[in-house]
């Protein structure tokens, strides 16, 4: 799974209807350009592609003040909403996704009911435990990586990563079960986006498709 697809759909959904610059602004405010492939060009490309695929509807609005093409605003379709939640659930449960995919999912986890979010995270832990049990059938971490020569360092790294992920996920589950954050159906969640016109201290340089 590509993180950019989940990030862009989730960012559009937060606004209800958003133009590309708003989506870019939100994601850069999250620092997504540092930990994912959510660069300006890929964001604009993803918006156009998902509009072609029927996940978004593109609305042309006010024309550019300097005579350029009209600004385009995007809105999610029913198909786009279904795709968004499918990607979100997959990203939370799949233990073998890249870290940027999990990061994107955590950013939108409050779009799910609290109980479902916990259940998906427990499924993630179960996947990590199954993987670890399979691997340690022939690699014994306490015997040290040297047992396989320097190649053992690869397996050692992955086992440590799995253990760290499981520990972190248990901690997140504990915080969620303890009442942290506002989930779907519980009230207005923290959205974490900038107000219209509010300066973004993390914004990168201009892009040709930014509004003029």
mmCIF file of C-alpha atoms in Angstrom:
data_model
loop_
_atom_site.group_PDB
_atom_site.id
_atom_site.type_symbol
_atom_site.label_atom_id
_atom_site.label_comp_id
_atom_site.label_asym_id
_atom_site.label_seq_id
_atom_site.Cartn_x
_atom_site.Cartn_y
_atom_site.Cartn_z
ATOM 1 C CA UNK A 1 0.000 0.000 0.000
ATOM 2 C CA UNK A 2 1.166 3.534 -0.726
ATOM 3 C CA UNK A 3 0.808 6.027 2.120
ATOM 4 C CA UNK A 4 0.058 8.881 -0.289
ATOM 5 C CA UNK A 5 -3.332 7.429 -1.244
ATOM 6 C CA UNK A 6 -4.504 7.151 2.357
ATOM 7 C CA UNK A 7 -3.048 10.549 3.282
ATOM 8 C CA UNK A 8 -4.715 12.409 0.424
ATOM 9 C CA UNK A 9 -8.119 10.764 0.881
ATOM 10 C CA UNK A 10 -8.000 11.412 4.618
ATOM 11 C CA UNK A 11 -6.981 15.034 4.149
ATOM 12 C CA UNK A 12 -9.821 15.693 1.686
ATOM 13 C CA UNK A 13 -12.286 14.006 4.044
ATOM 14 C CA UNK A 14 -11.253 16.276 6.917
ATOM 15 C CA UNK A 15 -12.395 19.315 4.947
ATOM 16 C CA UNK A 16 -15.377 17.767 3.182
ATOM 17 C CA UNK A 17 -14.222 19.608 0.090
ATOM 18 C CA UNK A 18 -10.665 20.823 -0.426
ATOM 19 C CA UNK A 19 -8.373 22.139 -3.127
ATOM 20 C CA UNK A 20 -4.925 20.693 -3.698
ATOM 21 C CA UNK A 21 -3.110 23.472 -1.864
ATOM 22 C CA UNK A 22 -5.189 22.835 1.282
ATOM 23 C CA UNK A 23 -4.366 19.129 1.130
ATOM 24 C CA UNK A 24 -0.685 19.906 0.657
ATOM 25 C CA UNK A 25 -0.753 22.457 3.488
ATOM 26 C CA UNK A 26 -2.359 19.981 5.914
ATOM 27 C CA UNK A 27 0.055 17.176 5.107
ATOM 28 C CA UNK A 28 3.122 19.391 5.344
ATOM 29 C CA UNK A 29 1.844 20.729 8.677
ATOM 30 C CA UNK A 30 1.875 17.076 9.827
ATOM 31 C CA UNK A 31 5.430 16.750 8.515
ATOM 32 C CA UNK A 32 4.278 14.068 6.053
ATOM 33 C CA UNK A 33 6.748 15.357 3.443
ATOM 34 C CA UNK A 34 9.526 14.258 5.819
ATOM 35 C CA UNK A 35 8.301 10.730 6.654
ATOM 36 C CA UNK A 36 6.389 9.749 3.497
ATOM 37 C CA UNK A 37 6.272 10.303 -0.258
ATOM 38 C CA UNK A 38 3.741 13.126 0.202
ATOM 39 C CA UNK A 39 5.672 15.729 -1.776
ATOM 40 C CA UNK A 40 3.763 18.511 -3.609
ATOM 41 C CA UNK A 41 3.992 16.848 -7.026
ATOM 42 C CA UNK A 42 2.806 13.476 -5.740
ATOM 43 C CA UNK A 43 -0.098 15.092 -3.863
ATOM 44 C CA UNK A 44 -1.417 16.906 -6.933
ATOM 45 C CA UNK A 45 -0.889 13.801 -9.060
ATOM 46 C CA UNK A 46 -2.760 11.614 -6.554
ATOM 47 C CA UNK A 47 -5.712 14.014 -6.494
ATOM 48 C CA UNK A 48 -6.034 13.951 -10.284
ATOM 49 C CA UNK A 49 -5.624 10.173 -10.486
ATOM 50 C CA UNK A 50 -8.206 9.471 -7.815
ATOM 51 C CA UNK A 51 -10.633 11.846 -9.515
ATOM 52 C CA UNK A 52 -10.209 9.799 -12.719
ATOM 53 C CA UNK A 53 -10.806 6.617 -10.724
ATOM 54 C CA UNK A 54 -14.070 7.907 -9.293
ATOM 55 C CA UNK A 55 -12.830 8.224 -5.707
ATOM 56 C CA UNK A 56 -13.016 12.017 -5.803
ATOM 57 C CA UNK A 57 -15.144 14.544 -7.663
ATOM 58 C CA UNK A 58 -13.283 17.555 -9.063
ATOM 59 C CA UNK A 59 -15.170 20.874 -8.942
ATOM 60 C CA UNK A 60 -13.848 23.900 -10.819
ATOM 61 C CA UNK A 61 -14.311 27.033 -8.737
ATOM 62 C CA UNK A 62 -13.109 30.642 -8.897
ATOM 63 C CA UNK A 63 -10.539 31.350 -11.622
ATOM 64 C CA UNK A 64 -7.009 32.415 -10.785
ATOM 65 C CA UNK A 65 -6.502 36.080 -9.968
ATOM 66 C CA UNK A 66 -3.674 36.230 -12.518
ATOM 67 C CA UNK A 67 -5.576 34.655 -15.375
ATOM 68 C CA UNK A 68 -4.555 31.033 -14.849
ATOM 69 C CA UNK A 69 -6.857 28.004 -14.848
ATOM 70 C CA UNK A 70 -9.681 27.796 -12.280
ATOM 71 C CA UNK A 71 -8.878 26.391 -8.880
ATOM 72 C CA UNK A 72 -10.093 22.809 -8.503
ATOM 73 C CA UNK A 73 -11.714 21.565 -5.319
ATOM 74 C CA UNK A 74 -12.047 17.852 -4.572
ATOM 75 C CA UNK A 75 -14.796 16.025 -2.750
ATOM 76 C CA UNK A 76 -14.945 12.336 -1.810
ATOM 77 C CA UNK A 77 -17.476 10.051 -3.484
ATOM 78 C CA UNK A 78 -19.117 7.058 -1.808
ATOM 79 C CA UNK A 79 -16.535 4.897 -3.573
ATOM 80 C CA UNK A 80 -13.769 7.123 -2.220
ATOM 81 C CA UNK A 81 -15.122 6.883 1.317
ATOM 82 C CA UNK A 82 -15.253 3.089 1.079
ATOM 83 C CA UNK A 83 -11.689 3.010 -0.281
ATOM 84 C CA UNK A 84 -10.491 5.315 2.492
ATOM 85 C CA UNK A 85 -11.835 3.147 5.307
ATOM 86 C CA UNK A 86 -10.586 -0.022 3.630
ATOM 87 C CA UNK A 87 -7.065 1.435 3.400
ATOM 88 C CA UNK A 88 -7.243 2.727 6.970
ATOM 89 C CA UNK A 89 -8.260 -0.647 8.407
ATOM 90 C CA UNK A 90 -5.668 -2.496 6.342
ATOM 91 C CA UNK A 91 -2.902 -0.116 7.426
ATOM 92 C CA UNK A 92 -3.736 -0.572 11.115
ATOM 93 C CA UNK A 93 -3.829 -4.375 10.990
ATOM 94 C CA UNK A 94 -1.038 -5.244 8.540
ATOM 95 C CA UNK A 95 2.181 -5.712 10.490
ATOM 96 C CA UNK A 96 4.350 -5.788 7.350
ATOM 97 C CA UNK A 97 3.448 -2.351 5.961
ATOM 98 C CA UNK A 98 6.052 0.380 5.672
ATOM 99 C CA UNK A 99 6.264 2.774 8.598
ATOM 100 C CA UNK A 100 4.861 5.680 6.573
ATOM 101 C CA UNK A 101 1.647 3.696 5.958
ATOM 102 C CA UNK A 102 1.201 3.042 9.676
ATOM 103 C CA UNK A 103 1.988 6.703 10.412
ATOM 104 C CA UNK A 104 -0.749 7.797 8.005
ATOM 105 C CA UNK A 105 -3.220 5.396 9.611
ATOM 106 C CA UNK A 106 -2.449 6.643 13.117
ATOM 107 C CA UNK A 107 -3.157 10.168 11.893
ATOM 108 C CA UNK A 108 -6.693 9.151 10.960
ATOM 109 C CA UNK A 109 -7.363 6.455 13.576
ATOM 110 C CA UNK A 110 -9.964 8.626 15.331
ATOM 111 C CA UNK A 111 -12.210 8.351 12.250
ATOM 112 C CA UNK A 112 -13.055 4.858 13.548
ATOM 113 C CA UNK A 113 -15.066 3.905 16.641
ATOM 114 C CA UNK A 114 -12.858 3.403 19.702
ATOM 115 C CA UNK A 115 -13.638 -0.328 20.060
ATOM 116 C CA UNK A 116 -12.882 -1.005 16.409
ATOM 117 C CA UNK A 117 -9.572 0.850 16.583
ATOM 118 C CA UNK A 118 -8.514 -1.292 19.555
ATOM 119 C CA UNK A 119 -9.606 -4.495 17.805
ATOM 120 C CA UNK A 120 -7.604 -3.607 14.684
ATOM 121 C CA UNK A 121 -4.508 -2.814 16.722
ATOM 122 C CA UNK A 122 -4.838 -6.128 18.575
ATOM 123 C CA UNK A 123 -4.993 -7.830 15.188
ATOM 124 C CA UNK A 124 -1.759 -6.068 14.309
ATOM 125 C CA UNK A 125 -0.087 -7.411 17.440
ATOM 126 C CA UNK A 126 -1.318 -10.926 16.654
ATOM 127 C CA UNK A 127 0.276 -10.672 13.221
ATOM 128 C CA UNK A 128 3.572 -9.551 14.706
ATOM 129 C CA UNK A 129 3.494 -12.434 17.192
ATOM 130 C CA UNK A 130 2.775 -14.996 14.450
ATOM 131 C CA UNK A 131 5.657 -13.653 12.364
ATOM 132 C CA UNK A 132 8.005 -13.711 15.339
ATOM 133 C CA UNK A 133 7.039 -17.276 16.247
ATOM 134 C CA UNK A 134 7.724 -18.425 12.693
ATOM 135 C CA UNK A 135 11.093 -16.692 12.494
ATOM 136 C CA UNK A 136 12.316 -17.807 15.901
ATOM 137 C CA UNK A 137 11.631 -21.402 14.919
ATOM 138 C CA UNK A 138 15.102 -21.326 13.346
ATOM 139 C CA UNK A 139 16.614 -18.109 14.712
ATOM 140 C CA UNK A 140 16.981 -17.852 18.501
ATOM 141 C CA UNK A 141 17.403 -14.178 19.465
ATOM 142 C CA UNK A 142 18.968 -14.890 22.872
ATOM 143 C CA UNK A 143 21.761 -16.866 21.182
ATOM 144 C CA UNK A 144 22.815 -13.666 19.424
ATOM 145 C CA UNK A 145 23.094 -12.816 15.728
ATOM 146 C CA UNK A 146 26.573 -14.356 15.454
ATOM 147 C CA UNK A 147 24.995 -17.807 15.140
ATOM 148 C CA UNK A 148 24.238 -16.988 11.509
ATOM 149 C CA UNK A 149 27.359 -14.974 10.829
ATOM 150 C CA UNK A 150 27.031 -11.296 10.021
ATOM 151 C CA UNK A 151 23.852 -12.124 8.053
ATOM 152 C CA UNK A 152 22.278 -12.822 11.436
ATOM 153 C CA UNK A 153 22.288 -9.076 12.063
ATOM 154 C CA UNK A 154 19.512 -8.764 9.483
ATOM 155 C CA UNK A 155 17.236 -11.142 11.355
ATOM 156 C CA UNK A 156 18.287 -9.578 14.650
ATOM 157 C CA UNK A 157 17.217 -6.151 13.397
ATOM 158 C CA UNK A 158 13.819 -7.408 12.219
ATOM 159 C CA UNK A 159 13.075 -9.291 15.442
ATOM 160 C CA UNK A 160 13.981 -6.222 17.503
ATOM 161 C CA UNK A 161 11.793 -4.080 15.235
ATOM 162 C CA UNK A 162 8.848 -6.472 15.661
ATOM 163 C CA UNK A 163 9.285 -6.465 19.437
ATOM 164 C CA UNK A 164 9.458 -2.674 19.507
ATOM 165 C CA UNK A 165 6.367 -2.349 17.321
ATOM 166 C CA UNK A 166 4.413 -4.751 19.521
ATOM 167 C CA UNK A 167 5.451 -2.864 22.662
ATOM 168 C CA UNK A 168 4.482 0.482 21.144
ATOM 169 C CA UNK A 169 1.141 -0.896 19.931
ATOM 170 C CA UNK A 170 0.326 -2.294 23.379
ATOM 171 C CA UNK A 171 1.017 1.174 24.778
ATOM 172 C CA UNK A 172 -1.274 2.822 22.254
ATOM 173 C CA UNK A 173 -4.045 0.341 23.019
ATOM 174 C CA UNK A 174 -3.661 1.103 26.716
ATOM 175 C CA UNK A 175 -3.984 4.833 26.106
ATOM 176 C CA UNK A 176 -7.029 4.390 23.880
ATOM 177 C CA UNK A 177 -8.746 2.042 26.334
ATOM 178 C CA UNK A 178 -7.920 4.520 29.074
ATOM 179 C CA UNK A 179 -10.038 7.148 27.328
ATOM 180 C CA UNK A 180 -7.435 9.100 25.363
ATOM 181 C CA UNK A 181 -8.544 11.010 22.265
ATOM 182 C CA UNK A 182 -11.999 11.513 20.763
ATOM 183 C CA UNK A 183 -13.110 8.781 18.372
ATOM 184 C CA UNK A 184 -15.973 8.514 15.888
ATOM 185 C CA UNK A 185 -19.365 8.850 17.544
ATOM 186 C CA UNK A 186 -17.961 10.475 20.683
ATOM 187 C CA UNK A 187 -18.024 14.123 19.678
ATOM 188 C CA UNK A 188 -15.800 16.419 17.668
ATOM 189 C CA UNK A 189 -12.305 14.890 17.341
ATOM 190 C CA UNK A 190 -9.106 16.894 17.124
ATOM 191 C CA UNK A 191 -8.593 17.433 13.396
ATOM 192 C CA UNK A 192 -5.131 18.955 13.500
ATOM 193 C CA UNK A 193 -5.322 21.172 10.420
ATOM 194 C CA UNK A 194 -4.541 24.840 9.989
ATOM 195 C CA UNK A 195 -7.285 27.417 9.778
ATOM 196 C CA UNK A 196 -7.767 29.109 6.413
ATOM 197 C CA UNK A 197 -5.016 31.674 5.970
ATOM 198 C CA UNK A 198 -3.039 30.559 9.027
ATOM 199 C CA UNK A 199 0.700 30.433 8.190
ATOM 200 C CA UNK A 200 2.321 27.013 8.046
ATOM 201 C CA UNK A 201 5.822 27.025 9.579
ATOM 202 C CA UNK A 202 6.609 23.692 7.884
ATOM 203 C CA UNK A 203 5.560 24.618 4.334
ATOM 204 C CA UNK A 204 8.119 23.761 1.674
ATOM 205 C CA UNK A 205 8.776 25.885 -1.398
ATOM 206 C CA UNK A 206 6.197 26.787 -4.060
ATOM 207 C CA UNK A 207 5.005 24.281 -6.656
ATOM 208 C CA UNK A 208 3.769 25.104 -10.210
ATOM 209 C CA UNK A 209 0.282 23.809 -9.353
ATOM 210 C CA UNK A 210 -0.137 25.971 -6.268
ATOM 211 C CA UNK A 211 -2.912 28.581 -6.717
ATOM 212 C CA UNK A 212 -1.852 31.976 -8.033
#
